[in-house]
Coordinates of C-alpha atoms in Angstrom, one line a residue:
M1 CA -0.1 0.2 -0.1
D2 CA 1.4 3.3 -1.1
Y3 CA 0.0 5.6 2.1
S4 CA 1.1 8.9 0.4
T5 CA -1.6 8.2 -2.5
M6 CA -4.0 5.7 -0.7
F7 CA -6.8 8.6 -0.6
R8 CA -6.3 9.6 -4.4
L9 CA -8.5 8.6 -7.3
D10 CA -6.0 8.9 -10.0
G11 CA -7.0 6.7 -12.8
K12 CA -10.2 5.8 -11.6
H13 CA -13.5 6.8 -13.5
A14 CA -16.6 7.7 -11.1
V15 CA -20.3 7.7 -12.4
V16 CA -22.3 10.3 -10.3
I17 CA -26.0 10.1 -10.6
G18 CA -27.8 13.2 -9.4
C19 CA -25.3 16.0 -10.0
G20 CA -27.4 18.9 -8.3
G21 CA -26.7 20.1 -4.5
I22 CA -24.5 17.6 -2.6
G23 CA -24.0 15.5 -5.9
A24 CA -22.3 18.8 -7.5
E25 CA -19.7 19.2 -4.8
I26 CA -19.3 15.4 -4.8
V27 CA -18.3 15.6 -8.5
E28 CA -16.0 18.4 -8.2
G29 CA -14.3 16.6 -5.0
M30 CA -13.7 13.5 -7.0
A31 CA -12.3 15.3 -9.9
A32 CA -10.1 17.1 -7.5
Q33 CA -8.7 13.9 -6.1
G34 CA -7.7 12.7 -9.9
A35 CA -11.0 10.8 -10.9
R36 CA -12.4 11.1 -14.4
V37 CA -16.1 12.0 -13.7
T38 CA -19.3 11.3 -15.7
C39 CA -22.2 13.2 -14.6
L40 CA -25.8 11.8 -14.8
D41 CA -28.9 13.8 -14.1
A42 CA -32.5 13.6 -15.3
Q43 CA -31.8 17.3 -16.2
E44 CA -29.1 17.6 -18.7
E45 CA -28.1 21.3 -17.7
V46 CA -27.7 20.3 -14.3
A47 CA -25.5 17.4 -15.4
A48 CA -23.4 19.8 -17.6
A49 CA -23.1 22.5 -14.9
A50 CA -21.3 19.7 -12.7
A51 CA -19.2 18.8 -15.4
T52 CA -18.0 22.1 -16.2
R53 CA -16.8 22.4 -12.5
A54 CA -15.2 18.9 -12.6
A55 CA -13.3 19.9 -15.7
E56 CA -11.1 22.5 -13.8
H57 CA -9.5 19.5 -12.2
S58 CA -9.8 16.5 -14.6
E59 CA -11.7 15.1 -17.5
A60 CA -15.2 15.3 -17.2
A61 CA -18.4 14.5 -19.2
A62 CA -22.2 15.0 -19.2
R63 CA -25.2 12.9 -20.1
R64 CA -28.9 12.9 -19.3
A65 CA -30.2 9.9 -17.7
D66 CA -33.2 9.1 -15.4
V67 CA -32.9 6.7 -12.8
L68 CA -36.8 5.9 -13.2
D69 CA -36.0 5.0 -16.8
P70 CA -33.9 1.6 -16.7
G71 CA -33.7 1.9 -20.6
S72 CA -31.9 4.8 -20.5
L73 CA -29.6 3.9 -17.8
A74 CA -28.7 0.6 -19.5
D75 CA -28.1 2.8 -22.8
V76 CA -25.5 5.0 -20.8
A77 CA -24.0 2.0 -19.2
A78 CA -23.4 0.4 -22.2
Q79 CA -21.7 3.5 -23.7
V80 CA -19.6 4.2 -20.4
A81 CA -16.7 1.9 -20.2
D82 CA -14.7 0.8 -17.1
V83 CA -16.4 2.4 -14.1
D84 CA -14.7 1.9 -11.2
V85 CA -17.0 4.1 -8.8
L86 CA -20.8 4.7 -8.9
V87 CA -22.2 7.2 -6.6
L88 CA -26.1 7.6 -6.3
T89 CA -27.3 11.0 -4.7
A90 CA -30.7 11.2 -6.4
A91 CA -33.5 11.6 -3.8
T92 CA -36.7 13.3 -2.9
N93 CA -39.2 13.8 0.1
V94 CA -42.8 14.8 0.7
R95 CA -42.7 16.0 4.4
K96 CA -46.5 14.9 5.8
P97 CA -47.9 12.5 8.4
V98 CA -48.2 8.8 6.7
L99 CA -52.0 9.0 7.0
D100 CA -52.1 12.1 4.7
Y101 CA -50.2 10.9 2.0
S102 CA -51.8 10.3 -1.5
A103 CA -50.9 6.9 -3.4
A104 CA -49.1 9.4 -5.8
E105 CA -46.9 10.8 -3.2
F106 CA -46.1 7.5 -2.0
D107 CA -45.0 6.3 -5.2
R108 CA -42.9 9.1 -5.9
V109 CA -40.9 9.2 -3.1
V110 CA -40.5 5.3 -2.9
D111 CA -39.8 5.1 -6.8
L112 CA -36.9 7.8 -6.8
N113 CA -35.3 6.9 -3.5
L114 CA -35.6 2.9 -3.5
R115 CA -36.4 1.9 -7.0
G116 CA -33.9 4.3 -8.6
T117 CA -31.1 2.8 -6.6
F118 CA -32.3 -0.7 -7.7
N119 CA -32.2 0.5 -11.3
A120 CA -28.9 2.2 -10.9
V121 CA -27.2 -0.7 -9.6
Q122 CA -28.7 -3.0 -11.9
A123 CA -27.4 -1.2 -14.9
F124 CA -23.7 -0.6 -13.9
A125 CA -23.0 -3.1 -11.2
P126 CA -22.7 -5.9 -13.6
A127 CA -19.8 -4.7 -15.4
M128 CA -18.0 -4.0 -12.2
A129 CA -18.4 -7.2 -11.0
A130 CA -17.4 -9.0 -14.2
R131 CA -14.2 -6.9 -13.9
G132 CA -13.9 -8.0 -10.5
S133 CA -13.5 -4.4 -8.9
G134 CA -15.5 -1.3 -8.1
S135 CA -17.0 0.6 -5.4
I136 CA -20.8 1.7 -5.1
I137 CA -21.8 4.7 -2.8
A138 CA -25.4 5.7 -2.2
L139 CA -26.5 8.7 0.0
S140 CA -28.9 7.3 2.6
S141 CA -29.7 9.6 5.6
I142 CA -30.0 9.6 9.4
R143 CA -33.8 9.2 8.8
A144 CA -32.5 5.4 8.1
L145 CA -32.0 5.3 12.0
A146 CA -33.9 8.0 13.4
V147 CA -37.3 9.3 12.2
E148 CA -39.7 11.9 13.5
P149 CA -43.4 13.0 12.4
G150 CA -43.7 13.7 8.7
Q151 CA -40.6 11.9 7.6
G152 CA -42.1 8.0 7.7
V153 CA -42.0 7.4 3.9
Y154 CA -38.7 8.9 3.3
A155 CA -37.4 7.1 6.4
A156 CA -38.9 3.9 5.2
T157 CA -37.0 4.3 1.8
K158 CA -33.7 5.0 3.2
A159 CA -33.7 2.2 5.6
G160 CA -34.7 0.1 2.7
M161 CA -32.1 1.4 0.7
V162 CA -29.3 0.7 3.4
Q163 CA -30.6 -3.0 3.7
L164 CA -30.4 -3.4 -0.3
L165 CA -26.8 -1.9 -0.4
R166 CA -25.9 -4.6 2.5
A167 CA -27.6 -7.4 0.5
L168 CA -25.8 -6.0 -2.7
A169 CA -22.1 -6.0 -0.4
A170 CA -22.8 -9.7 0.4
E171 CA -23.6 -10.5 -3.1
L172 CA -21.1 -8.7 -4.8
G173 CA -18.1 -8.8 -2.4
P174 CA -16.9 -12.3 -3.5
R175 CA -16.7 -10.5 -7.0
G176 CA -14.6 -7.4 -5.8
V177 CA -17.2 -5.1 -5.8
R178 CA -17.4 -2.9 -2.4
V179 CA -20.9 -1.5 -1.8
N180 CA -21.5 1.4 1.1
A181 CA -23.8 4.2 2.4
V182 CA -22.9 7.8 3.3
A183 CA -25.8 9.0 5.6
P184 CA -25.9 12.9 5.9
G185 CA -27.6 14.4 8.9
V186 CA -29.1 17.9 8.1
V187 CA -27.6 19.8 5.1
E188 CA -28.3 23.0 3.8
T189 CA -29.6 21.7 0.4
P190 CA -32.9 22.8 -1.6
L191 CA -34.4 19.5 -0.2
T192 CA -34.3 21.4 3.5
E193 CA -35.3 24.7 2.3
Q194 CA -38.8 24.4 3.7
I195 CA -37.2 23.7 7.4
R196 CA -34.6 26.4 7.0
A197 CA -37.1 29.1 6.0
D198 CA -38.8 28.4 9.4
E199 CA -36.3 30.2 11.8
A200 CA -37.5 28.0 14.8
W201 CA -37.5 24.8 12.9
G202 CA -34.2 25.4 11.3
R203 CA -32.4 26.3 14.8
A204 CA -34.0 23.2 16.6
Y205 CA -32.3 20.9 13.7
A206 CA -28.9 22.7 14.2
E207 CA -29.3 22.2 18.1
K208 CA -29.9 18.5 17.9
S209 CA -26.4 17.8 16.4
A210 CA -23.2 17.8 18.8
L211 CA -21.8 20.5 16.4
G212 CA -24.7 22.9 16.9
R213 CA -25.1 23.5 13.1
W214 CA -26.2 22.4 9.6
A215 CA -23.9 20.8 7.5
R216 CA -22.6 22.4 4.3
P217 CA -23.0 20.3 1.1
E218 CA -19.1 20.2 0.5
E219 CA -18.8 18.5 4.0
L220 CA -20.0 15.2 2.5
V221 CA -17.6 15.0 0.0
G222 CA -14.6 13.5 2.1
A223 CA -16.6 10.5 3.1
V224 CA -17.6 9.7 -0.5
A225 CA -14.1 10.1 -1.9
Y226 CA -12.8 7.9 1.0
L227 CA -15.1 5.1 0.3
A228 CA -14.2 5.2 -3.6
S229 CA -10.7 5.2 -2.8
D230 CA -8.1 2.3 -1.7
A231 CA -8.2 3.5 1.7
A232 CA -11.5 2.0 2.2
S233 CA -10.5 -1.4 0.4
F234 CA -11.8 -3.3 3.1
V235 CA -14.9 -1.3 3.8
T236 CA -18.1 -2.8 2.4
G237 CA -21.7 -3.5 3.8
S238 CA -21.2 -0.2 6.1
Q239 CA -23.2 3.0 6.5
L240 CA -20.6 5.9 7.3
L241 CA -22.8 8.6 9.3
V242 CA -21.7 12.4 8.5
D243 CA -24.2 14.1 10.9
G244 CA -22.5 16.1 13.2
G245 CA -23.2 13.7 15.9
W246 CA -27.1 13.8 15.5
T247 CA -27.5 10.2 16.0
A248 CA -25.0 9.8 19.0
I249 CA -26.9 12.6 21.2
D250 CA -30.4 12.3 19.5
G251 CA -33.0 13.7 22.3
R252 CA -30.2 15.5 24.0
F253 CA -30.9 17.2 27.5
T254 CA -27.8 18.8 29.0
P255 CA -28.8 18.5 32.9
P256 CA -27.6 21.1 35.3
F257 CA -24.3 20.1 36.8
G258 CA -23.3 21.1 40.4

């Protein structure tokens, strides 16, 4: 092991699906570590913007691909050769009590968060397994572990994703492919704008973590780059929490001392 380069991604080809918000930061971060990056997004302009940022550091390309369209994913997978790293970030949420959900809302959250992961892995993992190496990383959430009112369906999809990834880790490990999740806490993204727009709600979320603040999107990059790198060569079937200590002190109460 060359410890001076074990965290670098030189010579690796990374495919990132979902290139807005956190995904855009991951794209640039992996390119800065030397990876060649292919940016995939249902919105072609989002993929192109991420690729432009990445191109300042390494070779980058952009394509339109929809995780809800297995055919389009299969077409891209057939055209994109030698994928070493697959990163999945696409997700959505509808915040409301489970009993208030419509069937259409349920389907929308489950389809993108869970079926989208299934579709992406089915498209790209076979070539990794055939080659005998690869790293698959999906963004889960602290909601896979701790839930609150209004987060039930989203939490179910993220918990389901983690179990799906663990099964894949077991199935693909003998073929040289590692599969892991990164679980963010509360992050300043468009998906959480509703929360941050409410001062009391936003402050309450910040105070739930040990660090007392929200995460910035770029603070997820290190965890993803680590799992993509040779430094994580014996890490699979794991969920890496990047939550500022939220789950360590969930329900915190600081008692009066003395």
